PDB file of C-alpha atoms and ligand atoms in Angstrom:
ATOM      1  CA  MET A   1     205.318 139.133  -9.297  1.00  0.00           C
ATOM      2  CA  SER A   2     208.365 139.126  -7.050  1.00  0.00           C
ATOM      3  CA  ALA A   3     210.680 142.076  -6.672  1.00  0.00           C
ATOM      4  CA  ASP A   4     213.559 140.466  -8.614  1.00  0.00           C
ATOM      5  CA  GLY A   5     211.451 139.568 -11.318  1.00  0.00           C
ATOM      6  CA  PHE A   6     211.697 135.792 -10.719  1.00  0.00           C
ATOM      7  CA  SER A   7     208.713 133.558 -10.681  1.00  0.00           C
ATOM      8  CA  ALA A   8     206.273 133.970  -7.970  1.00  0.00           C
ATOM      9  CA  SER A   9     203.740 130.864  -8.569  1.00  0.00           C
ATOM     10  CA  PRO A  10     201.255 131.312 -11.238  1.00  0.00           C
ATOM     11  CA  PRO A  11     197.617 132.684  -9.992  1.00  0.00           C
ATOM     12  CA  PRO A  12     194.850 130.141  -9.533  1.00  0.00           C
ATOM     13  CA  GLY A  13     193.623 128.787 -12.848  1.00  0.00           C
ATOM     14  CA  ALA A  14     196.668 129.567 -14.736  1.00  0.00           C
ATOM     15  CA  ARG A  15     199.107 126.937 -16.034  1.00  0.00           C
ATOM     16  CA  ALA A  16     202.739 126.590 -14.837  1.00  0.00           C
ATOM     17  CA  ASP A  17     203.798 128.836 -17.520  1.00  0.00           C
ATOM     18  CA  TRP A  18     201.275 131.518 -16.476  1.00  0.00           C
ATOM     19  CA  THR A  19     199.090 130.885 -19.563  1.00  0.00           C
ATOM     20  CA  ILE A  20     195.308 130.812 -19.367  1.00  0.00           C
ATOM     21  CA  ASP A  21     192.647 129.892 -22.049  1.00  0.00           C
ATOM     22  CA  GLN A  22     191.379 133.136 -23.837  1.00  0.00           C
ATOM     23  CA  GLY A  23     187.794 132.030 -23.797  1.00  0.00           C
ATOM     24  CA  TRP A  24     187.045 133.811 -26.693  1.00  0.00           C
ATOM     25  CA  GLU A  25     183.423 132.757 -26.561  1.00  0.00           C
ATOM     26  CA  THR A  26     182.996 134.420 -23.361  1.00  0.00           C
ATOM     27  CA  TYR A  27     183.602 138.025 -24.356  1.00  0.00           C
ATOM     28  CA  SER A  28     180.233 140.147 -24.020  1.00  0.00           C
ATOM     29  CA  PRO A  29     178.971 142.309 -26.931  1.00  0.00           C
ATOM     30  CA  ALA A  30     180.068 145.285 -24.780  1.00  0.00           C
ATOM     31  CA  GLU A  31     183.662 144.154 -24.610  1.00  0.00           C
ATOM     32  CA  HIS A  32     183.737 143.408 -28.465  1.00  0.00           C
ATOM     33  CA  GLU A  33     182.186 147.008 -28.900  1.00  0.00           C
ATOM     34  CA  VAL A  34     185.033 148.564 -27.043  1.00  0.00           C
ATOM     35  CA  TRP A  35     187.447 146.680 -29.242  1.00  0.00           C
ATOM     36  CA  ILE A  36     185.701 148.087 -32.396  1.00  0.00           C
ATOM     37  CA  THR A  37     185.557 151.503 -31.026  1.00  0.00           C
ATOM     38  CA  LEU A  38     189.359 151.550 -30.286  1.00  0.00           C
ATOM     39  CA  TYR A  39     190.356 149.798 -33.585  1.00  0.00           C
ATOM     40  CA  GLU A  40     188.157 152.092 -35.731  1.00  0.00           C
ATOM     41  CA  ARG A  41     189.633 155.189 -33.880  1.00  0.00           C
ATOM     42  CA  GLN A  42     193.146 154.297 -34.087  1.00  0.00           C
ATOM     43  CA  THR A  43     193.129 152.913 -37.469  1.00  0.00           C
ATOM     44  CA  ALA A  44     191.605 156.295 -38.770  1.00  0.00           C
ATOM     45  CA  LEU A  45     194.379 158.040 -37.097  1.00  0.00           C
ATOM     46  CA  LEU A  46     197.375 155.529 -37.984  1.00  0.00           C
ATOM     47  CA  ARG A  47     196.988 155.310 -41.874  1.00  0.00           C
ATOM     48  CA  ASP A  48     199.799 158.076 -42.205  1.00  0.00           C
ATOM     49  CA  ARG A  49     201.381 157.898 -38.652  1.00  0.00           C
ATOM     50  CA  ALA A  50     202.268 153.981 -38.430  1.00  0.00           C
ATOM     51  CA  CYS A  51     205.122 152.511 -40.324  1.00  0.00           C
ATOM     52  CA  ASP A  52     204.339 150.077 -43.273  1.00  0.00           C
ATOM     53  CA  ALA A  53     205.406 146.937 -41.287  1.00  0.00           C
ATOM     54  CA  PHE A  54     202.674 147.780 -38.655  1.00  0.00           C
ATOM     55  CA  LEU A  55     200.009 148.517 -41.137  1.00  0.00           C
ATOM     56  CA  LYS A  56     200.744 145.444 -43.209  1.00  0.00           C
ATOM     57  CA  GLY A  57     200.597 143.226 -40.196  1.00  0.00           C
ATOM     58  CA  LEU A  58     197.190 144.607 -39.259  1.00  0.00           C
ATOM     59  CA  ASP A  59     195.772 143.750 -42.708  1.00  0.00           C
ATOM     60  CA  ALA A  60     197.642 140.312 -42.871  1.00  0.00           C
ATOM     61  CA  LEU A  61     196.101 139.241 -39.419  1.00  0.00           C
ATOM     62  CA  ASP A  62     192.664 140.495 -40.699  1.00  0.00           C
ATOM     63  CA  LEU A  63     192.327 142.367 -37.197  1.00  0.00           C
ATOM     64  CA  HIS A  64     189.627 144.667 -38.826  1.00  0.00           C
ATOM     65  CA  ARG A  65     187.237 141.749 -38.114  1.00  0.00           C
ATOM     66  CA  ALA A  66     184.501 143.034 -35.728  1.00  0.00           C
ATOM     67  CA  GLY A  67     185.327 142.483 -32.416  1.00  0.00           C
ATOM     68  CA  ILE A  68     188.079 141.169 -30.198  1.00  0.00           C
ATOM     69  CA  PRO A  69     190.285 138.711 -32.219  1.00  0.00           C
ATOM     70  CA  ASP A  70     190.221 134.989 -31.333  1.00  0.00           C
ATOM     71  CA  PHE A  71     193.901 134.169 -30.759  1.00  0.00           C
ATOM     72  CA  ALA A  72     193.268 130.586 -32.230  1.00  0.00           C
ATOM     73  CA  ARG A  73     192.284 132.332 -35.533  1.00  0.00           C
ATOM     74  CA  ILE A  74     195.203 134.903 -35.865  1.00  0.00           C
ATOM     75  CA  ASN A  75     197.809 132.308 -34.683  1.00  0.00           C
ATOM     76  CA  GLU A  76     197.229 130.268 -37.904  1.00  0.00           C
ATOM     77  CA  GLU A  77     198.464 133.303 -39.846  1.00  0.00           C
ATOM     78  CA  LEU A  78     201.043 134.609 -37.459  1.00  0.00           C
ATOM     79  CA  GLN A  79     202.548 131.174 -37.195  1.00  0.00           C
ATOM     80  CA  ARG A  80     202.689 130.750 -40.846  1.00  0.00           C
ATOM     81  CA  LEU A  81     204.303 134.175 -41.307  1.00  0.00           C
ATOM     82  CA  THR A  82     206.829 134.269 -38.695  1.00  0.00           C
ATOM     83  CA  GLY A  83     206.345 131.346 -36.384  1.00  0.00           C
ATOM     84  CA  TRP A  84     205.247 133.448 -33.503  1.00  0.00           C
ATOM     85  CA  SER A  85     201.824 132.947 -31.452  1.00  0.00           C
ATOM     86  CA  VAL A  86     199.768 134.894 -29.139  1.00  0.00           C
ATOM     87  CA  VAL A  87     199.160 133.170 -25.678  1.00  0.00           C
ATOM     88  CA  ALA A  88     196.675 134.587 -23.070  1.00  0.00           C
ATOM     89  CA  VAL A  89     197.886 135.419 -19.615  1.00  0.00           C
ATOM     90  CA  PRO A  90     195.903 136.852 -16.526  1.00  0.00           C
ATOM     91  CA  GLY A  91     198.074 140.161 -16.757  1.00  0.00           C
ATOM     92  CA  LEU A  92     201.800 141.028 -16.070  1.00  0.00           C
ATOM     93  CA  VAL A  93     203.770 138.031 -15.779  1.00  0.00           C
ATOM     94  CA  PRO A  94     207.235 137.678 -13.701  1.00  0.00           C
ATOM     95  CA  ASP A  95     210.175 138.866 -16.012  1.00  0.00           C
ATOM     96  CA  ASP A  96     211.548 135.389 -16.227  1.00  0.00           C
ATOM     97  CA  VAL A  97     208.361 133.972 -17.501  1.00  0.00           C
ATOM     98  CA  PHE A  98     207.934 136.779 -19.837  1.00  0.00           C
ATOM     99  CA  PHE A  99     211.491 136.333 -21.529  1.00  0.00           C
ATOM    100  CA  ASP A 100     210.945 132.648 -21.753  1.00  0.00           C
ATOM    101  CA  HIS A 101     207.773 133.021 -23.712  1.00  0.00           C
ATOM    102  CA  LEU A 102     209.481 135.516 -26.123  1.00  0.00           C
ATOM    103  CA  ALA A 103     212.475 133.455 -26.402  1.00  0.00           C
ATOM    104  CA  ASN A 104     210.080 130.862 -27.670  1.00  0.00           C
ATOM    105  CA  ARG A 105     208.071 133.004 -30.036  1.00  0.00           C
ATOM    106  CA  ARG A 106     205.099 133.264 -27.797  1.00  0.00           C
ATOM    107  CA  PHE A 107     203.532 136.584 -26.971  1.00  0.00           C
ATOM    108  CA  PRO A 108     201.889 136.842 -23.808  1.00  0.00           C
ATOM    109  CA  ALA A 109     198.797 138.905 -24.032  1.00  0.00           C
ATOM    110  CA  GLY A 110     196.165 140.025 -21.425  1.00  0.00           C
ATOM    111  CA  ARG A 111     192.788 138.515 -22.342  1.00  0.00           C
ATOM    112  CA  PHE A 112     190.917 141.561 -20.502  1.00  0.00           C
ATOM    113  CA  ILE A 113     189.936 144.585 -22.294  1.00  0.00           C
ATOM    114  CA  ARG A 114     189.544 148.323 -20.831  1.00  0.00           C
ATOM    115  CA  LYS A 115     186.201 149.527 -19.618  1.00  0.00           C
ATOM    116  CA  PRO A 116     184.406 152.178 -21.839  1.00  0.00           C
ATOM    117  CA  GLU A 117     185.376 154.834 -19.467  1.00  0.00           C
ATOM    118  CA  GLU A 118     188.887 153.990 -19.717  1.00  0.00           C
ATOM    119  CA  LEU A 119     189.219 154.199 -23.509  1.00  0.00           C
ATOM    120  CA  ASP A 120     191.984 156.898 -23.409  1.00  0.00           C
ATOM    121  CA  TYR A 121     194.489 155.390 -20.732  1.00  0.00           C
ATOM    122  CA  LEU A 122     195.142 152.707 -18.684  1.00  0.00           C
ATOM    123  CA  GLN A 123     198.249 151.640 -16.480  1.00  0.00           C
ATOM    124  CA  GLU A 124     198.189 147.875 -17.237  1.00  0.00           C
ATOM    125  CA  PRO A 125     198.468 146.628 -20.687  1.00  0.00           C
ATOM    126  CA  ASP A 126     195.020 145.150 -21.789  1.00  0.00           C
ATOM    127  CA  ILE A 127     194.202 143.013 -24.831  1.00  0.00           C
ATOM    128  CA  PHE A 128     193.974 146.269 -26.994  1.00  0.00           C
ATOM    129  CA  HIS A 129     197.462 147.297 -25.977  1.00  0.00           C
ATOM    130  CA  ASP A 130     198.844 143.678 -26.511  1.00  0.00           C
ATOM    131  CA  VAL A 131     197.184 142.562 -29.611  1.00  0.00           C
ATOM    132  CA  PHE A 132     196.535 145.848 -31.624  1.00  0.00           C
ATOM    133  CA  GLY A 133     199.867 147.309 -30.436  1.00  0.00           C
ATOM    134  CA  HIS A 134     202.332 144.525 -30.428  1.00  0.00           C
ATOM    135  CA  VAL A 135     201.081 141.719 -32.572  1.00  0.00           C
ATOM    136  CA  PRO A 136     201.039 143.321 -36.090  1.00  0.00           C
ATOM    137  CA  MET A 137     204.922 143.939 -35.848  1.00  0.00           C
ATOM    138  CA  LEU A 138     205.436 140.366 -35.078  1.00  0.00           C
ATOM    139  CA  THR A 139     204.349 139.702 -38.771  1.00  0.00           C
ATOM    140  CA  ASP A 140     207.556 141.376 -40.036  1.00  0.00           C
ATOM    141  CA  PRO A 141     210.215 138.660 -40.039  1.00  0.00           C
ATOM    142  CA  VAL A 142     213.185 140.940 -38.964  1.00  0.00           C
ATOM    143  CA  PHE A 143     211.030 142.308 -36.084  1.00  0.00           C
ATOM    144  CA  ALA A 144     210.124 138.922 -35.154  1.00  0.00           C
ATOM    145  CA  ASP A 145     213.693 137.830 -34.924  1.00  0.00           C
ATOM    146  CA  TYR A 146     214.451 141.005 -32.685  1.00  0.00           C
ATOM    147  CA  MET A 147     211.716 140.130 -30.169  1.00  0.00           C
ATOM    148  CA  GLN A 148     213.030 136.505 -29.838  1.00  0.00           C
ATOM    149  CA  ALA A 149     216.476 137.780 -29.300  1.00  0.00           C
ATOM    150  CA  TYR A 150     215.291 140.199 -26.876  1.00  0.00           C
ATOM    151  CA  GLY A 151     213.731 137.177 -24.879  1.00  0.00           C
ATOM    152  CA  GLU A 152     216.981 135.355 -24.981  1.00  0.00           C
ATOM    153  CA  GLY A 153     218.925 138.582 -23.878  1.00  0.00           C
ATOM    154  CA  GLY A 154     216.298 139.200 -21.208  1.00  0.00           C
ATOM    155  CA  ARG A 155     217.055 135.803 -19.675  1.00  0.00           C
ATOM    156  CA  ARG A 156     220.756 136.505 -19.568  1.00  0.00           C
ATOM    157  CA  ALA A 157     220.196 140.126 -18.148  1.00  0.00           C
ATOM    158  CA  LEU A 158     218.166 138.701 -15.404  1.00  0.00           C
ATOM    159  CA  ASP A 159     221.069 136.158 -14.596  1.00  0.00           C
ATOM    160  CA  LEU A 160     223.508 139.023 -14.767  1.00  0.00           C
ATOM    161  CA  GLY A 161     221.316 141.442 -12.598  1.00  0.00           C
ATOM    162  CA  VAL A 162     221.161 144.092 -15.376  1.00  0.00           C
ATOM    163  CA  LEU A 163     217.561 143.954 -16.391  1.00  0.00           C
ATOM    164  CA  ALA A 164     217.122 147.633 -15.909  1.00  0.00           C
ATOM    165  CA  ASN A 165     219.269 148.562 -18.743  1.00  0.00           C
ATOM    166  CA  LEU A 166     217.727 145.946 -21.121  1.00  0.00           C
ATOM    167  CA  ALA A 167     214.153 147.121 -20.038  1.00  0.00           C
ATOM    168  CA  ARG A 168     214.998 150.548 -21.254  1.00  0.00           C
ATOM    169  CA  LEU A 169     216.177 149.100 -24.839  1.00  0.00           C
ATOM    170  CA  TYR A 170     212.537 147.419 -25.009  1.00  0.00           C
ATOM    171  CA  TRP A 171     210.821 150.557 -23.685  1.00  0.00           C
ATOM    172  CA  TYR A 172     212.350 152.835 -26.251  1.00  0.00           C
ATOM    173  CA  THR A 173     211.951 150.507 -29.064  1.00  0.00           C
ATOM    174  CA  VAL A 174     209.255 147.871 -28.761  1.00  0.00           C
ATOM    175  CA  GLU A 175     206.851 150.165 -26.600  1.00  0.00           C
ATOM    176  CA  PHE A 176     207.832 153.725 -27.850  1.00  0.00           C
ATOM    177  CA  GLY A 177     209.945 153.317 -30.750  1.00  0.00           C
ATOM    178  CA  LEU A 178     209.827 155.881 -33.802  1.00  0.00           C
ATOM    179  CA  MET A 179     211.168 155.201 -37.155  1.00  0.00           C
ATOM    180  CA  GLN A 180     212.433 157.648 -39.905  1.00  0.00           C
ATOM    181  CA  THR A 181     211.142 156.715 -43.438  1.00  0.00           C
ATOM    182  CA  PRO A 182     211.258 158.350 -46.826  1.00  0.00           C
ATOM    183  CA  GLN A 183     207.599 159.343 -46.052  1.00  0.00           C
ATOM    184  CA  GLY A 184     208.471 160.885 -42.696  1.00  0.00           C
ATOM    185  CA  LEU A 185     208.575 159.983 -39.190  1.00  0.00           C
ATOM    186  CA  ARG A 186     206.390 156.930 -38.396  1.00  0.00           C
ATOM    187  CA  ILE A 187     205.520 154.972 -35.266  1.00  0.00           C
ATOM    188  CA  TYR A 188     206.284 151.399 -34.636  1.00  0.00           C
ATOM    189  CA  GLY A 189     206.045 151.286 -30.786  1.00  0.00           C
ATOM    190  CA  ALA A 190     203.103 149.434 -29.390  1.00  0.00           C
ATOM    191  CA  GLY A 191     202.551 151.857 -26.403  1.00  0.00           C
ATOM    192  CA  ILE A 192     202.208 154.683 -28.966  1.00  0.00           C
ATOM    193  CA  VAL A 193     200.073 152.914 -31.608  1.00  0.00           C
ATOM    194  CA  SER A 194     197.719 151.714 -29.117  1.00  0.00           C
ATOM    195  CA  SER A 195     197.096 155.292 -27.596  1.00  0.00           C
ATOM    196  CA  ARG A 196     195.181 157.922 -29.645  1.00  0.00           C
ATOM    197  CA  SER A 197     196.897 160.785 -27.845  1.00  0.00           C
ATOM    198  CA  GLU A 198     200.298 159.641 -27.867  1.00  0.00           C
ATOM    199  CA  SER A 199     200.132 158.720 -31.612  1.00  0.00           C
ATOM    200  CA  ILE A 200     199.617 162.596 -32.035  1.00  0.00           C
ATOM    201  CA  PHE A 201     202.114 163.582 -29.345  1.00  0.00           C
ATOM    202  CA  ALA A 202     205.145 161.532 -30.364  1.00  0.00           C
ATOM    203  CA  LEU A 203     204.866 162.691 -33.817  1.00  0.00           C
ATOM    204  CA  GLU A 204     203.851 166.271 -33.677  1.00  0.00           C
ATOM    205  CA  ASP A 205     204.321 167.890 -30.223  1.00  0.00           C
ATOM    206  CA  THR A 206     207.170 170.192 -29.824  1.00  0.00           C
ATOM    207  CA  SER A 207     207.654 169.061 -26.095  1.00  0.00           C
ATOM    208  CA  PRO A 208     209.733 165.628 -26.406  1.00  0.00           C
ATOM    209  CA  ASN A 209     213.141 165.252 -27.620  1.00  0.00           C
ATOM    210  CA  ARG A 210     213.424 162.918 -30.530  1.00  0.00           C
ATOM    211  CA  ILE A 211     217.099 161.506 -30.857  1.00  0.00           C
ATOM    212  CA  GLY A 212     218.770 159.048 -33.302  1.00  0.00           C
ATOM    213  CA  PHE A 213     218.868 155.681 -31.854  1.00  0.00           C
ATOM    214  CA  ASP A 214     221.938 154.701 -30.101  1.00  0.00           C
ATOM    215  CA  LEU A 215     222.154 151.309 -28.055  1.00  0.00           C
ATOM    216  CA  GLU A 216     224.145 152.604 -25.189  1.00  0.00           C
ATOM    217  CA  ARG A 217     222.518 156.128 -24.871  1.00  0.00           C
ATOM    218  CA  VAL A 218     219.069 154.268 -24.887  1.00  0.00           C
ATOM    219  CA  MET A 219     220.203 151.927 -21.978  1.00  0.00           C
ATOM    220  CA  ARG A 220     221.384 154.758 -19.882  1.00  0.00           C
ATOM    221  CA  THR A 221     218.024 156.811 -20.348  1.00  0.00           C
ATOM    222  CA  PRO A 222     215.329 156.329 -17.782  1.00  0.00           C
ATOM    223  CA  TYR A 223     211.617 156.337 -19.094  1.00  0.00           C
ATOM    224  CA  ARG A 224     208.162 157.471 -18.038  1.00  0.00           C
ATOM    225  CA  ILE A 225     205.613 154.675 -17.091  1.00  0.00           C
ATOM    226  CA  ASP A 226     202.931 157.027 -16.153  1.00  0.00           C
ATOM    227  CA  ASP A 227     202.867 159.793 -18.984  1.00  0.00           C
ATOM    228  CA  PHE A 228     203.883 160.509 -22.466  1.00  0.00           C
ATOM    229  CA  GLN A 229     207.679 160.034 -23.059  1.00  0.00           C
ATOM    230  CA  GLN A 230     209.937 163.056 -22.785  1.00  0.00           C
ATOM    231  CA  ALA A 231     212.244 161.366 -25.144  1.00  0.00           C
ATOM    232  CA  TYR A 232     211.492 159.313 -28.270  1.00  0.00           C
ATOM    233  CA  PHE A 233     214.469 157.489 -30.087  1.00  0.00           C
ATOM    234  CA  VAL A 234     214.218 157.135 -33.863  1.00  0.00           C
ATOM    235  CA  ILE A 235     215.807 154.124 -35.904  1.00  0.00           C
ATOM    236  CA  ASP A 236     216.223 154.408 -39.666  1.00  0.00           C
ATOM    237  CA  SER A 237     214.966 150.748 -40.331  1.00  0.00           C
ATOM    238  CA  ILE A 238     214.056 147.515 -38.482  1.00  0.00           C
ATOM    239  CA  GLN A 239     217.356 146.176 -39.650  1.00  0.00           C
ATOM    240  CA  THR A 240     218.971 148.661 -37.112  1.00  0.00           C
ATOM    241  CA  LEU A 241     217.251 146.592 -34.281  1.00  0.00           C
ATOM    242  CA  GLN A 242     218.368 143.176 -35.663  1.00  0.00           C
ATOM    243  CA  GLU A 243     222.103 144.617 -35.900  1.00  0.00           C
ATOM    244  CA  VAL A 244     221.731 145.575 -32.232  1.00  0.00           C
ATOM    245  CA  THR A 245     221.082 141.809 -31.301  1.00  0.00           C
ATOM    246  CA  LEU A 246     224.211 140.683 -33.037  1.00  0.00           C
ATOM    247  CA  GLN A 247     226.483 142.558 -30.775  1.00  0.00           C
ATOM    248  CA  ASP A 248     228.120 140.926 -27.528  1.00  0.00           C
ATOM    249  CA  PHE A 249     226.166 142.746 -24.700  1.00  0.00           C
ATOM    250  CA  ALA A 250     228.784 141.579 -21.977  1.00  0.00           C
ATOM    251  CA  PRO A 251     231.246 144.509 -22.605  1.00  0.00           C
ATOM    252  CA  ILE A 252     228.406 146.816 -23.012  1.00  0.00           C
ATOM    253  CA  TYR A 253     226.915 145.897 -19.584  1.00  0.00           C
ATOM    254  CA  GLU A 254     230.353 146.540 -18.176  1.00  0.00           C
ATOM    255  CA  ARG A 255     230.603 149.894 -19.372  1.00  0.00           C
ATOM    256  CA  LEU A 256     227.056 150.627 -18.264  1.00  0.00           C
ATOM    257  CA  ALA A 257     227.911 149.522 -14.858  1.00  0.00           C
ATOM    258  CA  GLY A 258     230.238 152.335 -14.529  1.00  0.00           C
ATOM    259  CA  ALA A 259     228.184 155.125 -16.361  1.00  0.00           C
ATOM    260  CA  ALA A 260     225.606 157.457 -14.723  1.00  0.00           C
ATOM    261  CA  ASP A 261     221.980 157.601 -16.038  1.00  0.00           C
ATOM    262  CA  ILE A 262     221.360 160.330 -18.386  1.00  0.00           C
ATOM    263  CA  GLY A 263     218.726 162.792 -17.298  1.00  0.00           C
ATOM    264  CA  ILE A 264     215.277 161.889 -19.027  1.00  0.00           C
ATOM    265  CA  ALA A 265     215.022 165.301 -20.779  1.00  0.00           C
ATOM    266  CA  GLU A 266     218.763 165.771 -21.227  1.00  0.00           C
ATOM    267  CA  MET A 267     220.416 166.256 -24.863  1.00  0.00           C
ATOM    268  CA  LEU A 268     224.168 165.090 -25.003  1.00  0.00           C
ATOM    269  CA  PRO A 269     226.689 166.601 -27.411  1.00  0.00           C
ATOM    270  CA  GLY A 270     226.951 163.309 -29.146  1.00  0.00           C
ATOM    271  CA  ASP A 271     223.183 163.090 -29.776  1.00  0.00           C
ATOM    272  CA  SER A 272     221.967 163.134 -33.338  1.00  0.00           C
ATOM    273  CA  VAL A 273     219.073 165.470 -32.814  1.00  0.00           C
ATOM    274  CA  LEU A 274     215.877 165.307 -34.690  1.00  0.00           C
ATOM    275  CA  THR A 275     213.786 167.636 -32.214  1.00  0.00           C
ATOM    276  CA  ARG A 276     215.295 169.558 -29.225  1.00  0.00           C
ATOM    277  CA  GLY A 277     212.149 169.354 -27.373  1.00  0.00           C
ATOM    278  CA  SER A 278     210.836 172.345 -25.214  1.00  0.00           C
ATOM    279  CA  GLN A 279     209.564 169.742 -22.398  1.00  0.00           C
ATOM    280  CA  ALA A 280     206.593 172.205 -21.870  1.00  0.00           C
ATOM    281  CA  TYR A 281     204.122 169.337 -21.572  1.00  0.00           C
ATOM    282  CA  ALA A 282     206.165 167.625 -18.771  1.00  0.00           C
ATOM    283  CA  ALA A 283     206.850 170.981 -17.173  1.00  0.00           C
ATOM    284  CA  ASN A 284     203.333 171.920 -16.819  1.00  0.00           C
ATOM    285  CA  GLY A 285     202.238 168.812 -15.062  1.00  0.00           C
ATOM    286  CA  GLY A 286     201.748 166.458 -18.020  1.00  0.00           C
ATOM    287  CA  ARG A 287     198.735 164.204 -18.063  1.00  0.00           C
ATOM    288  CA  LEU A 288     197.358 165.451 -14.569  1.00  0.00           C
ATOM    289  CA  ALA A 289     197.359 168.967 -16.003  1.00  0.00           C
ATOM    290  CA  GLN A 290     195.371 167.839 -19.059  1.00  0.00           C
ATOM    291  CA  THR A 291     192.499 166.224 -16.979  1.00  0.00           C
TER     292      THR A 291
HETATM  293  N1  LIG B 301     204.073 140.566 -18.803  1.00  0.00           N
HETATM  294  N2  LIG B 301     202.046 139.890 -19.635  1.00  0.00           N
HETATM  295  C1  LIG B 301     203.390 140.888 -19.771  1.00  0.00           C
HETATM  296  N3  LIG B 301     203.525 141.794 -20.562  1.00  0.00           N
HETATM  297  C2  LIG B 301     204.726 142.615 -20.618  1.00  0.00           C
HETATM  298  O1  LIG B 301     204.944 143.442 -21.467  1.00  0.00           O
HETATM  299  C3  LIG B 301     205.665 142.323 -19.564  1.00  0.00           C
HETATM  300  C4  LIG B 301     205.433 141.384 -18.511  1.00  0.00           C
HETATM  301  N4  LIG B 301     206.161 141.265 -17.594  1.00  0.00           N
HETATM  302  C5  LIG B 301     207.566 141.792 -17.527  1.00  0.00           C
HETATM  303  C6  LIG B 301     207.743 142.856 -18.494  1.00  0.00           C
HETATM  304  N5  LIG B 301     206.865 143.169 -19.536  1.00  0.00           N
HETATM  305  C7  LIG B 301     208.872 143.655 -18.586  1.00  0.00           C
HETATM  306  O2  LIG B 301     209.065 144.128 -16.981  1.00  0.00           O
HETATM  307  C8  LIG B 301     210.123 143.131 -19.220  1.00  0.00           C
HETATM  308  O3  LIG B 301     210.121 143.669 -20.320  1.00  0.00           O
HETATM  309  C9  LIG B 301     211.465 143.896 -18.573  1.00  0.00           C
HETATM  310 FE1  LIG B 302     203.471 146.291 -24.183  1.00  0.00          FE
END
């Protein structure tokens, strides 16, 4: 991937749009076993932590089958529900390629799965993060629209050179978003639902800030790529995300161009505060201190 996010050429064996065949029949029993271990561990934890749309999607796609799902099988149901499909890619793809897939209702998912010794954490998204984490929410029609709109917005943001702001929106919603529901705080972000430790930390730990979602606030707030988030943003419904995409982003990008970033752990007077975090986890070294 080149620095500016525009297409380098696809790796050998990949098609021009960076897709590859999933090759479901080539997974080993040990790889299926890793999926089953992760799946059973996460679903036990998420029953009262993930939002309804996620849990419904998990069941609708029949992901509780034993082992790594065959994209051809889940795509039949996914396309019927929201017109989305999962396509296999070798790993992270250039931003413009990524946005083009999303804009066409194709979710690019890595085909590789983590090693048994990496169960708890890996830097690059594997098939468990991508398919268990991201795909169930794509069965929700409103969220499915949001993801397509994000792809279209991403292409525009790349052309305008403001991708960093939009990437924060993706990070604090699609990857690490929380939702307030009548049953309490629930998770919808893929980066959280696919992680056992962050599924607990994000909802229950006193360290992180939990702040009501505000589009420009989110787009001015940096995020962590190497550890638990120091701030989580909370929507009150998936419709909130859809309303976001109905806005004209041009004036927002102009305002953001003149606005400084907000400190990752900072709280602003205008924030709607659910949790004023202690930041104790980050202060004492975060993940490194835990190992
Ligand atoms: N590629 N396969 C893959 N998956 C991603 O989540 C992804 C990507 N490329 C770029 C990217 N995400 C982000 O940089 C954009 O959301 C900004
Ligand atoms: Fe992801």
